[in-house]
Coordinates of C-alpha atoms in Angstrom, one line a residue:
Chain B
M23 CA 0.0 0.0 0.0
K24 CA 1.0 3.6 -0.4
R25 CA 2.3 5.4 2.6
I26 CA 3.5 8.9 3.4
F27 CA 7.2 9.3 3.8
A28 CA 9.2 12.3 4.9
R29 CA 12.4 13.3 3.2
E30 CA 14.1 15.1 6.1
E31 CA 16.8 16.6 3.9
Y32 CA 14.1 18.6 2.2
C33 CA 11.9 19.5 5.1
L34 CA 11.9 23.2 5.9
G35 CA 10.0 22.9 9.1
C36 CA 7.3 25.2 7.8
R37 CA 4.5 23.2 9.4
L38 CA 2.1 23.8 6.4
C39 CA 1.5 20.0 6.5
E40 CA 0.1 20.4 10.1
I41 CA -2.1 23.4 9.0
H42 CA -3.5 21.6 5.9
C43 CA -4.2 18.5 8.0
L44 CA -6.0 20.6 10.5
V45 CA -8.1 22.3 7.8
K46 CA -8.9 19.0 6.1
H47 CA -10.2 17.6 9.3
S48 CA -12.0 20.7 10.5
K49 CA -15.7 21.5 10.3
S50 CA -15.3 24.7 8.2
K51 CA -12.6 23.4 5.8
R52 CA -11.5 27.0 5.6
I53 CA -7.9 27.7 6.4
I54 CA -8.2 31.0 8.4
K55 CA -11.3 29.9 10.3
A56 CA -10.0 26.5 11.0
F57 CA -6.6 27.8 12.1
R58 CA -8.0 30.6 14.3
R59 CA -11.1 29.1 15.7
E60 CA -11.0 25.4 15.5
Q61 CA -7.7 24.6 17.1
D62 CA -9.5 23.6 20.3
T63 CA -11.6 21.0 18.5
A64 CA -9.6 19.8 15.5
A65 CA -6.1 18.5 15.9
P66 CA -3.6 17.9 13.1
A67 CA -2.8 14.2 12.7
C68 CA 0.5 15.2 11.3
R69 CA 3.3 16.5 13.5
V70 CA 6.5 18.2 12.6
E71 CA 9.4 17.1 14.8
E72 CA 12.5 19.3 15.0
S73 CA 15.9 18.8 16.5
G74 CA 18.6 21.4 15.7
R75 CA 18.5 21.9 11.9
V76 CA 16.8 18.6 11.2
S77 CA 13.1 18.4 10.9
F78 CA 10.5 16.0 9.4
A79 CA 6.7 15.5 9.5
L80 CA 5.4 12.4 11.1
Q81 CA 2.0 10.8 10.7
C82 CA 0.6 7.3 11.6
R83 CA 2.8 4.8 9.8
H84 CA -0.2 2.5 9.0
C85 CA 2.0 -0.3 10.2
E86 CA 1.8 -3.8 8.7
D87 CA 2.0 -5.2 12.1
A88 CA -0.2 -2.6 13.8
R89 CA -0.1 -2.8 17.6
C90 CA -2.9 -0.4 17.9
I91 CA -5.4 -2.7 16.2
E92 CA -4.5 -5.6 18.5
A93 CA -4.7 -3.4 21.6
C94 CA -8.0 -1.8 20.7
I95 CA -10.6 -3.0 23.2
T96 CA -13.6 -2.1 21.1
G97 CA -12.6 -3.1 17.6
A98 CA -12.8 0.6 16.5
M99 CA -9.2 0.6 15.3
H100 CA -9.2 -1.5 12.2
R101 CA -7.6 -2.0 8.8
D102 CA -9.6 -0.7 5.9
P103 CA -10.1 -3.8 3.7
T104 CA -9.7 -1.9 0.5
T105 CA -7.0 0.6 1.1
G106 CA -5.1 -1.1 3.9
A107 CA -5.0 2.1 5.9
V108 CA -5.3 1.8 9.7
I109 CA -8.5 3.7 10.6
C110 CA -10.2 4.5 13.9
D111 CA -14.0 4.3 13.8
T112 CA -14.8 7.1 16.2
E113 CA -18.4 6.0 16.6
R114 CA -17.1 2.9 18.3
C115 CA -14.0 4.3 20.1
V116 CA -14.4 4.9 23.9
G117 CA -11.1 6.7 24.4
C118 CA -9.4 4.1 26.6
W119 CA -6.0 5.1 25.1
S120 CA -4.7 1.6 24.6
C121 CA -3.6 2.6 21.1
I122 CA -1.6 5.5 22.5
M123 CA -0.1 3.1 24.9
V124 CA 1.3 0.8 22.2
C125 CA 2.1 3.1 19.2
P126 CA 5.9 3.1 18.9
A127 CA 5.7 6.3 16.7
G128 CA 3.6 8.2 19.2
A129 CA 1.3 8.9 16.3
V130 CA -2.1 8.5 18.0
E131 CA -3.5 11.4 20.0
R132 CA -6.4 12.1 22.3
G133 CA -9.1 13.9 20.4
R134 CA -9.5 17.5 21.5
S135 CA -13.2 17.8 21.3
R136 CA -14.3 14.2 22.0
Q137 CA -12.9 11.3 24.1
V138 CA -11.8 9.4 21.0
A139 CA -8.5 8.6 19.4
S140 CA -7.3 10.9 16.7
K141 CA -4.9 9.9 14.0
C142 CA -4.0 10.1 10.3
D143 CA -6.6 8.6 8.0
L144 CA -4.6 9.2 4.8
C145 CA -7.3 11.7 3.9
M146 CA -9.7 8.9 3.0
G147 CA -11.3 9.6 -0.4
E148 CA -8.5 11.8 -1.7
D149 CA -5.9 10.6 -4.2
T150 CA -3.1 12.3 -2.3
P151 CA -3.2 13.3 1.4
V152 CA -3.3 17.0 1.9
C153 CA 0.0 17.2 3.8
V154 CA 1.8 15.7 0.8
M155 CA -0.1 17.8 -1.7
H156 CA 0.7 21.1 0.1
C157 CA 4.3 20.5 1.0
P158 CA 6.1 23.3 -0.7
N159 CA 9.4 21.5 -1.0
E160 CA 8.3 17.9 -1.7
A161 CA 9.6 16.8 1.6
L162 CA 6.6 14.5 1.9
V163 CA 5.9 11.8 -0.7
Y164 CA 3.1 9.4 -1.0
E165 CA 4.3 6.1 -2.5
E166 CA 4.7 2.4 -2.3
R167 CA 8.1 1.2 -0.8
Chain V
M15 CA -17.8 -38.6 16.9
K16 CA -17.7 -40.3 13.6
N17 CA -17.1 -37.1 11.7
A18 CA -13.7 -36.0 10.5
D19 CA -11.4 -34.5 13.1
I20 CA -11.8 -30.7 13.5
R21 CA -8.8 -29.0 12.0
Y22 CA -8.9 -26.1 14.4
L23 CA -10.9 -26.4 17.7
I24 CA -11.0 -23.2 19.7
L25 CA -12.2 -23.1 23.3
G26 CA -13.2 -19.5 24.2
N27 CA -14.9 -16.6 22.5
S28 CA -13.0 -13.5 23.3
T29 CA -9.9 -11.6 22.3
A30 CA -7.4 -14.5 22.0
A31 CA -9.9 -16.6 20.0
V32 CA -10.5 -13.7 17.6
G33 CA -6.7 -13.2 17.2
A34 CA -6.4 -16.9 16.4
I35 CA -9.2 -16.9 13.9
E36 CA -8.0 -13.9 12.0
A37 CA -4.4 -15.3 11.9
I38 CA -5.6 -18.8 10.7
R39 CA -7.7 -17.3 7.9
K40 CA -4.6 -15.4 6.6
I41 CA -3.0 -18.7 5.9
D42 CA -5.8 -21.3 5.6
A43 CA -8.9 -20.0 3.8
D44 CA -11.1 -23.0 4.5
G45 CA -9.8 -25.5 7.1
A46 CA -12.7 -26.2 9.5
I47 CA -12.7 -24.0 12.6
V48 CA -15.1 -24.8 15.5
L49 CA -15.4 -22.4 18.3
I50 CA -16.9 -23.3 21.7
G51 CA -18.2 -20.3 23.7
R52 CA -19.8 -20.7 27.1
E53 CA -21.8 -17.5 26.9
P54 CA -24.6 -17.5 24.4
R55 CA -23.4 -14.2 22.8
H56 CA -21.7 -12.9 19.8
V57 CA -18.1 -12.0 20.5
Y58 CA -18.1 -8.9 22.7
S59 CA -15.5 -6.7 24.3
R60 CA -15.1 -7.6 28.0
P61 CA -13.5 -4.3 29.1
L62 CA -16.6 -2.5 27.8
I63 CA -18.8 -4.0 30.6
S64 CA -17.8 -1.0 32.8
Y65 CA -18.9 1.4 30.1
L66 CA -22.1 -0.5 29.7
L67 CA -22.8 -0.5 33.4
A68 CA -22.1 3.2 33.6
G69 CA -24.6 3.8 30.8
E70 CA -21.9 5.4 28.6
I71 CA -22.5 3.0 25.8
D72 CA -25.5 0.9 24.8
E73 CA -25.6 -2.8 24.0
S74 CA -25.2 -2.2 20.2
R75 CA -21.6 -1.0 20.9
M76 CA -20.6 -4.2 22.8
D77 CA -19.7 -6.2 19.8
Y78 CA -15.9 -6.7 19.4
R79 CA -16.3 -7.7 15.8
P80 CA -19.1 -7.2 13.3
R81 CA -22.1 -9.5 13.4
D82 CA -21.0 -11.4 10.3
F83 CA -17.6 -12.1 11.8
Y84 CA -18.1 -15.9 12.2
A85 CA -19.7 -16.3 8.8
R86 CA -17.1 -14.2 7.0
H87 CA -14.3 -16.3 8.6
Q88 CA -16.2 -19.6 8.1
V89 CA -16.3 -20.3 11.8
D90 CA -18.7 -22.9 13.2
A91 CA -19.4 -21.0 16.4
R92 CA -21.2 -23.1 19.1
L93 CA -22.3 -20.6 21.6
G94 CA -23.9 -21.4 24.9
V95 CA -21.7 -24.6 25.0
R96 CA -19.2 -25.4 27.7
A97 CA -16.0 -27.4 27.4
L98 CA -15.8 -29.8 30.3
R99 CA -12.6 -31.8 29.8
V100 CA -9.6 -31.9 27.4
D101 CA -8.1 -35.3 26.7
P102 CA -4.7 -34.6 25.2
R103 CA -4.0 -38.3 24.6
L104 CA -7.2 -39.0 22.6
R105 CA -7.2 -35.5 21.3
T106 CA -10.7 -34.9 22.3
V107 CA -12.7 -32.2 24.2
R108 CA -15.9 -33.1 26.0
V109 CA -18.5 -30.3 25.6
T110 CA -22.1 -29.8 26.7
P111 CA -24.7 -27.2 26.2
V112 CA -25.3 -24.7 29.0
S113 CA -28.9 -24.2 30.1
A114 CA -30.5 -20.8 30.1
D115 CA -29.9 -20.5 33.9
G116 CA -26.2 -21.0 33.4
S117 CA -26.0 -24.6 34.8
E118 CA -24.8 -27.5 32.7
R119 CA -27.4 -29.9 31.4
N120 CA -27.1 -33.5 32.4
D121 CA -24.3 -35.5 31.0
A122 CA -26.4 -37.2 28.3
T123 CA -26.2 -34.2 26.1
A124 CA -22.4 -34.0 26.3
E125 CA -20.4 -35.0 23.2
E126 CA -16.7 -35.6 22.4
L127 CA -15.1 -33.4 19.7
R128 CA -12.0 -34.7 18.1
F129 CA -9.4 -32.2 17.0
E130 CA -6.2 -31.9 15.0
T131 CA -5.1 -28.7 16.7
L132 CA -6.6 -27.1 19.8
L133 CA -6.5 -23.6 21.2
I134 CA -7.4 -23.2 24.9
A135 CA -8.6 -19.6 25.3
T136 CA -11.0 -19.9 28.2
G137 CA -9.8 -16.7 29.8
G138 CA -9.8 -15.9 33.5
A139 CA -12.3 -16.4 36.3
P140 CA -12.9 -13.8 39.1
V141 CA -11.2 -14.6 42.4
V142 CA -13.7 -14.5 45.2
P143 CA -12.2 -14.4 48.6
P144 CA -13.7 -16.8 51.1
I145 CA -15.6 -14.1 53.0
E146 CA -18.6 -15.2 55.1
G147 CA -21.8 -14.1 53.3
R148 CA -20.4 -14.1 49.8
D149 CA -23.2 -16.3 48.6
A150 CA -25.9 -13.8 49.6
S151 CA -28.1 -12.0 47.0
G152 CA -26.6 -8.7 46.1
V153 CA -23.0 -10.0 45.9
F154 CA -21.6 -9.8 42.4
T155 CA -18.5 -10.4 40.4
F156 CA -17.6 -8.1 37.5
A157 CA -16.1 -10.0 34.6
T158 CA -18.9 -10.6 32.0
W159 CA -21.7 -8.9 30.3
D160 CA -24.1 -11.0 32.4
D161 CA -22.4 -9.6 35.5
A162 CA -23.1 -6.0 34.2
D163 CA -26.7 -6.9 33.5
R164 CA -27.2 -8.5 36.9
L165 CA -25.8 -5.4 38.6
T166 CA -28.0 -3.2 36.5
A167 CA -31.1 -5.3 37.3
W168 CA -30.3 -5.3 41.0
I169 CA -29.8 -1.6 41.2
E170 CA -33.0 -0.9 39.4
K171 CA -35.1 -3.5 41.2
R172 CA -33.8 -2.7 44.7
N173 CA -33.0 0.9 44.1
A174 CA -29.6 0.1 45.5
Q175 CA -27.7 3.3 46.6
H176 CA -24.7 2.0 48.6
A177 CA -22.1 -0.2 47.0
V178 CA -19.0 -1.7 48.5
V179 CA -16.3 -2.8 46.0
V180 CA -13.9 -5.4 47.4
G181 CA -10.6 -4.7 45.7
G182 CA -8.9 -1.5 44.5
G183 CA -7.3 -2.9 41.4
L184 CA -8.2 -2.4 37.8
I185 CA -11.6 -4.2 37.9
G186 CA -12.5 -2.6 41.3
I187 CA -11.7 0.9 40.1
K188 CA -13.7 0.5 36.8
A189 CA -16.7 -1.1 38.7
A190 CA -16.6 1.7 41.3
E191 CA -16.5 4.4 38.6
A192 CA -19.4 2.9 36.7
L193 CA -21.5 2.5 39.9
R194 CA -20.7 6.1 40.8
A195 CA -21.8 7.2 37.3
R196 CA -25.1 5.5 38.0
G197 CA -25.5 7.6 41.2
A198 CA -24.6 5.1 43.8
R199 CA -22.4 5.9 46.8
V200 CA -19.4 3.7 46.5
L201 CA -16.8 2.5 49.0
I202 CA -13.7 0.7 47.7
V203 CA -12.0 -1.6 50.2
E204 CA -8.4 -2.5 49.2
R205 CA -6.2 -4.9 51.2
E206 CA -2.9 -3.3 50.2
D207 CA -2.1 0.2 51.5
R208 CA -3.0 1.9 48.2
V209 CA -5.2 1.6 45.1
L210 CA -3.9 0.0 41.8
P211 CA -0.9 -1.4 43.7
L212 CA 0.4 -3.5 40.8
G213 CA 0.6 -0.8 38.2
L214 CA 1.1 2.5 40.2
D215 CA 3.8 3.6 42.6
R216 CA 2.9 5.3 45.8
H217 CA 2.8 8.8 44.3
A218 CA 0.7 7.9 41.3
S219 CA -1.6 5.9 43.5
S220 CA -2.2 8.9 45.7
M221 CA -3.1 10.9 42.6
A222 CA -5.5 8.2 41.6
A223 CA -6.9 8.2 45.2
T224 CA -7.5 11.9 45.0
A225 CA -9.3 11.6 41.6
L226 CA -11.5 8.9 43.1
R227 CA -12.3 10.9 46.2
D228 CA -13.0 14.0 44.1
A229 CA -15.5 12.0 42.1
G230 CA -17.2 11.0 45.4
V231 CA -15.8 7.5 45.7
D232 CA -14.7 6.6 49.3
L233 CA -11.6 4.5 49.9
E234 CA -10.5 2.2 52.7
C235 CA -7.0 0.9 52.1
G236 CA -4.9 -1.5 54.2
T237 CA -8.0 -3.3 55.5
I238 CA -10.0 -6.3 54.7
I239 CA -13.7 -7.2 55.0
E240 CA -14.2 -9.9 57.5
R241 CA -17.9 -10.6 56.9
I242 CA -20.7 -9.6 54.6
V243 CA -23.7 -8.9 56.8
V244 CA -26.8 -10.7 55.4
A245 CA -30.4 -10.1 56.3
D246 CA -33.0 -12.5 54.9
G247 CA -30.5 -13.8 52.4
V248 CA -29.8 -10.3 51.1
V249 CA -26.7 -8.1 51.6
S250 CA -27.2 -5.4 54.2
G251 CA -23.6 -4.4 55.0
V252 CA -20.0 -5.3 55.6
T253 CA -17.9 -5.8 58.7
F254 CA -14.3 -4.7 58.6
H255 CA -11.3 -6.5 60.2
N256 CA -11.3 -4.0 63.0
G257 CA -14.9 -4.7 63.8
R258 CA -16.3 -1.5 62.3
E259 CA -19.5 -1.9 60.2
S260 CA -20.7 -0.2 57.1
S261 CA -24.1 -0.6 55.6
C262 CA -24.6 -1.3 51.9
D263 CA -27.1 -2.9 49.5
L264 CA -24.6 -4.4 47.0
V265 CA -21.1 -5.8 47.1
V266 CA -18.9 -6.3 44.1
M267 CA -16.1 -8.8 44.4
A268 CA -13.2 -7.4 42.5
A269 CA -10.2 -9.2 44.1
G270 CA -8.6 -10.1 40.8
V271 CA -8.8 -12.8 38.2
A272 CA -7.1 -16.1 37.9
P273 CA -6.5 -18.3 34.8
D274 CA -9.5 -20.5 34.2
A275 CA -7.5 -23.7 33.5
S276 CA -9.8 -26.2 35.3
I277 CA -10.5 -28.2 32.1
V278 CA -6.9 -29.3 31.8
H279 CA -6.1 -30.0 35.4
G280 CA -4.8 -33.5 35.9
T281 CA -4.0 -34.0 32.2
A282 CA -0.5 -34.1 30.5
I283 CA -0.9 -30.4 29.7
R284 CA 1.3 -28.6 32.2
V285 CA -0.3 -25.9 34.4
D286 CA 1.2 -23.6 36.9
H287 CA -1.0 -20.6 37.7
G288 CA -2.1 -20.7 34.1
V289 CA -1.6 -23.1 31.2
L290 CA 2.1 -23.0 30.5
V291 CA 3.0 -21.9 27.0
D292 CA 6.2 -21.3 25.0
A293 CA 6.9 -18.4 22.7
R294 CA 4.9 -20.2 20.0
S295 CA 1.8 -20.2 22.3
E296 CA 2.1 -24.0 22.4
T297 CA 1.5 -26.0 25.6
S298 CA 3.6 -28.9 26.8
V299 CA 1.5 -31.1 24.4
P300 CA 2.3 -30.6 20.7
G301 CA -0.6 -29.3 18.7
I302 CA -2.4 -27.9 21.7
Y303 CA -2.0 -24.2 22.3
A304 CA -3.2 -21.7 24.9
A305 CA -3.5 -17.9 24.7
G306 CA -4.9 -15.0 26.6
D307 CA -5.8 -14.8 30.3
V308 CA -5.7 -18.6 30.7
A309 CA -2.1 -18.8 29.6
Q310 CA 1.2 -18.3 31.4
G311 CA 4.3 -17.4 29.5
I312 CA 7.6 -15.5 30.1
D313 CA 7.6 -11.9 31.2
S314 CA 10.3 -10.6 28.9
L315 CA 11.4 -7.9 31.5
S316 CA 11.5 -9.9 34.7
G317 CA 12.3 -13.2 33.0
A318 CA 9.7 -14.8 35.3
S319 CA 7.0 -17.2 34.1
R320 CA 3.6 -15.6 35.0
P321 CA 0.2 -14.9 33.6
I322 CA 0.0 -11.3 32.1
P323 CA -3.8 -11.0 31.7
I324 CA -4.0 -7.9 29.5
F325 CA -5.9 -7.3 26.3
P326 CA -3.1 -6.7 23.8
H327 CA -1.3 -9.9 24.8
A328 CA -4.5 -11.9 24.5
Y329 CA -4.8 -10.9 20.9
R330 CA -1.2 -11.3 20.0
Q331 CA -0.8 -14.6 21.8
G332 CA -3.9 -15.9 20.1
A333 CA -2.7 -14.7 16.7
V334 CA 0.7 -16.4 17.2
A335 CA -1.1 -19.6 18.2
G336 CA -3.4 -19.3 15.1
T337 CA -0.4 -18.8 12.8
N338 CA 1.4 -21.8 14.2
M339 CA -1.8 -24.0 14.2
A340 CA -2.2 -23.2 10.5
G341 CA 1.4 -24.3 9.7
G342 CA 3.0 -20.8 9.7
Q343 CA 5.8 -19.7 12.0
A344 CA 5.3 -17.0 14.6
T345 CA 6.7 -16.3 18.1
F346 CA 5.8 -13.9 20.9
N347 CA 8.9 -13.0 22.9
D348 CA 8.1 -9.5 24.1
A349 CA 5.4 -9.9 26.7
F350 CA 5.3 -7.4 29.5
A351 CA 2.6 -5.6 31.5
Q352 CA 0.8 -2.7 29.8
N353 CA -2.3 -1.1 31.3
A354 CA -4.2 2.0 30.4
V355 CA -6.6 2.9 33.2
D356 CA -8.7 6.0 33.3
V357 CA -9.4 6.8 37.0
C358 CA -12.4 9.2 37.1
G359 CA -10.9 11.3 34.4
L360 CA -7.3 10.9 35.4
S361 CA -5.5 9.0 32.6
T362 CA -2.9 6.6 33.8
I363 CA -0.7 4.3 31.7
S364 CA 1.6 1.8 33.3
I365 CA 4.1 -0.2 31.3
G366 CA 6.6 -3.0 32.3
L367 CA 8.3 -2.7 35.6
A368 CA 6.7 0.7 36.3
T369 CA 7.0 0.6 40.0
A370 CA 10.4 -1.0 40.4
E371 CA 13.0 0.7 42.6
G372 CA 16.3 0.1 44.3
G373 CA 18.9 -2.5 43.3
D374 CA 19.9 -2.3 39.6
F375 CA 17.1 0.1 38.8
E376 CA 17.6 3.8 38.0
V377 CA 14.4 5.9 38.4
L378 CA 13.7 9.2 36.7
T379 CA 10.6 11.2 37.6
T380 CA 9.0 14.5 36.7
E381 CA 5.9 16.1 38.1
D382 CA 3.7 19.1 37.5
Q383 CA 1.4 19.5 40.5
T384 CA -0.7 22.3 38.9
A385 CA -1.4 20.3 35.8
R386 CA -1.7 17.1 37.9
T387 CA 0.8 15.2 35.8
Y388 CA 3.5 12.7 36.9
K389 CA 5.9 10.7 34.9
R390 CA 8.2 8.0 36.0
V391 CA 10.7 6.0 33.9
V392 CA 12.7 3.0 35.2
L393 CA 16.0 2.0 33.6
R394 CA 18.2 -1.0 34.0
D395 CA 21.6 -1.4 32.2
G396 CA 20.9 1.7 30.0
R397 CA 17.6 0.4 28.8
I398 CA 14.1 1.4 29.8
V399 CA 12.2 -1.4 31.6
G400 CA 9.3 0.5 33.0
A401 CA 7.2 3.7 32.4
L402 CA 4.4 5.3 34.3
F403 CA 2.5 8.3 33.0
V404 CA -0.3 10.0 34.9
G405 CA -2.4 12.9 33.7
D406 CA -0.4 13.4 30.5
I407 CA -0.1 10.2 28.5
D408 CA 0.7 11.7 25.1
R409 CA 3.2 9.7 23.1
V410 CA 3.8 7.2 25.9
G411 CA 3.9 4.5 23.2
I412 CA 7.3 5.7 22.2
F413 CA 8.5 4.4 25.6
T414 CA 6.6 1.1 25.0
G415 CA 8.5 0.7 21.7
L416 CA 11.8 1.5 23.4
I417 CA 11.1 -1.1 26.1
R418 CA 9.9 -3.7 23.6
E419 CA 13.0 -3.3 21.4
K420 CA 15.4 -3.0 24.3
I421 CA 17.0 0.1 22.8
D422 CA 20.0 1.6 24.7
V423 CA 18.9 5.0 25.7
T424 CA 22.1 6.2 27.4
S425 CA 22.9 8.8 24.8
F426 CA 19.5 10.5 25.1
K427 CA 18.6 9.7 28.6
H428 CA 18.5 13.5 29.5
L429 CA 15.7 13.9 26.9
L430 CA 13.4 11.2 28.1
L431 CA 11.4 13.3 30.5
S432 CA 12.3 16.7 29.0
G433 CA 9.1 17.1 26.9
R434 CA 11.3 17.1 23.8
L435 CA 11.4 13.4 23.2
G436 CA 10.3 12.5 19.7
L437 CA 11.2 10.0 17.1
I438 CA 13.7 12.6 15.9
T439 CA 15.7 12.2 19.1
L440 CA 15.9 8.4 18.8
P441 CA 18.8 6.4 17.3
E442 CA 18.6 6.6 13.6
G443 CA 18.4 2.9 12.8
Y444 CA 15.5 2.4 15.2
R445 CA 13.8 5.5 14.0
R446 CA 13.9 4.4 10.4
R447 CA 12.4 1.1 11.3
V448 CA 9.5 2.7 13.1
V449 CA 8.9 5.2 10.3
S450 CA 9.0 2.4 7.7
G451 CA 5.8 1.0 9.2
E452 CA 7.3 -2.4 9.6
A453 CA 7.2 -1.9 13.3
V454 CA 8.5 -5.2 14.5
A455 CA 8.0 -8.7 13.1
V456 CA 5.6 -11.0 14.7

């Protein structure tokens, strides 16, 4: 399956990926409104990590051997049968945080507005995730490896 | 049975069984799977019974897998059937239907099922301390959906307002929280000197105790209940060790669970506390496997053989069993305790040897009293062997990964609790492996 990969040598640390992720998963879908008013409710599922001059964006790795799916007490965390993406069904999630407990990438977060797990969904329904599409320096790629 | 031997016979209908079924079907699309489930229910999530009792979710959300799970995986699920006895020599299991009231029917309805491979995934059974009065009406255990239903019915019928929960471990806390959410006054009685003594250190435990008290749950630690006071066959109170009495109209026994290995006792299958298994989830008898709360394997951090009755292990151990039963190769070598427990809104996550101290252990801690957060990391020989996060549990899984993979953290030890730990601060080889999404091989 296709995954998002960061090329840290190209990452500028601009955090546009975080902003576009937030907008995509916001109610308004409008960049200024989402950024200014929805930060309390929508969280980006993409996180830029920085250390010195090095930076890269990190999202759920959609692991082949996904610990979060095994640890999920409700069955909410599951693999989409068609895309292979690891998806959390937030209607079934009860926010027990077992997924956060086991994710080695630290890529699952507590939802900001509801007690449910929040993570990258590869922008389900889009050909290319928005973080990749809007990266100004092609530091994020979406490909099979 | 004159029929062909069952290719895969699975005893149990919970997490480990599901792990096994899903793993088997990745390898073998149509070998016969027969599942024996004691409760006459579609596979449901046991940890959700506290959410159900609290009224936070309805029955429709109890299913652990969709309703077509058995059909889609071609599983002959025989629900409301109990396994009575495993005969490893004849490779048979004696089973019998359970009556509606939960008792077994007479032996005439029992039958022998012959198997090629067997998975014992019968789970755990609540430990009920031998307290006088424990058989009275109004005394409950809290392990199954039926337990939650019985509690709900009792509360509604008797208008029960005062609950005593015996045991301040994981089950006791979740039961207390749910009963409180239903409006009952709740008293937890814990034998040890603090709540959640297995997963939380003294400081974290005092934070949990505060969260409970703030939510209106009373605590009595370091004491035991001597007697349940019974009037006309019904609970009316409890008497403590020191002679003090407290009235109540229901008691929940939450003193822990023990592996439910009764069906193999006295056979060639080796049992200690639980059914002994190796890293392939296989018992001492080839072709017979065990997984989940009934099993006992090696704790990879302490090296001790012990049951680790936690949800993620049940799934993985079941999946490893299923893979091996179907002729694949899988091992499970990284078992250690992992518990995420929300205590009345206070998130706690306890991993590995989270409470260890002294000796070879080096302990790092950080605390923010205003934000009510506390973190504790335990190291041994330059590697993390335990982590305890309270209040702020964000990205705690990074620690779980470092523990699992036994990564030497000496070079970035100063960053562990700095708030700046990220994948970017981890050794490059390990970081690349995590980012690749391979995680670790089964």
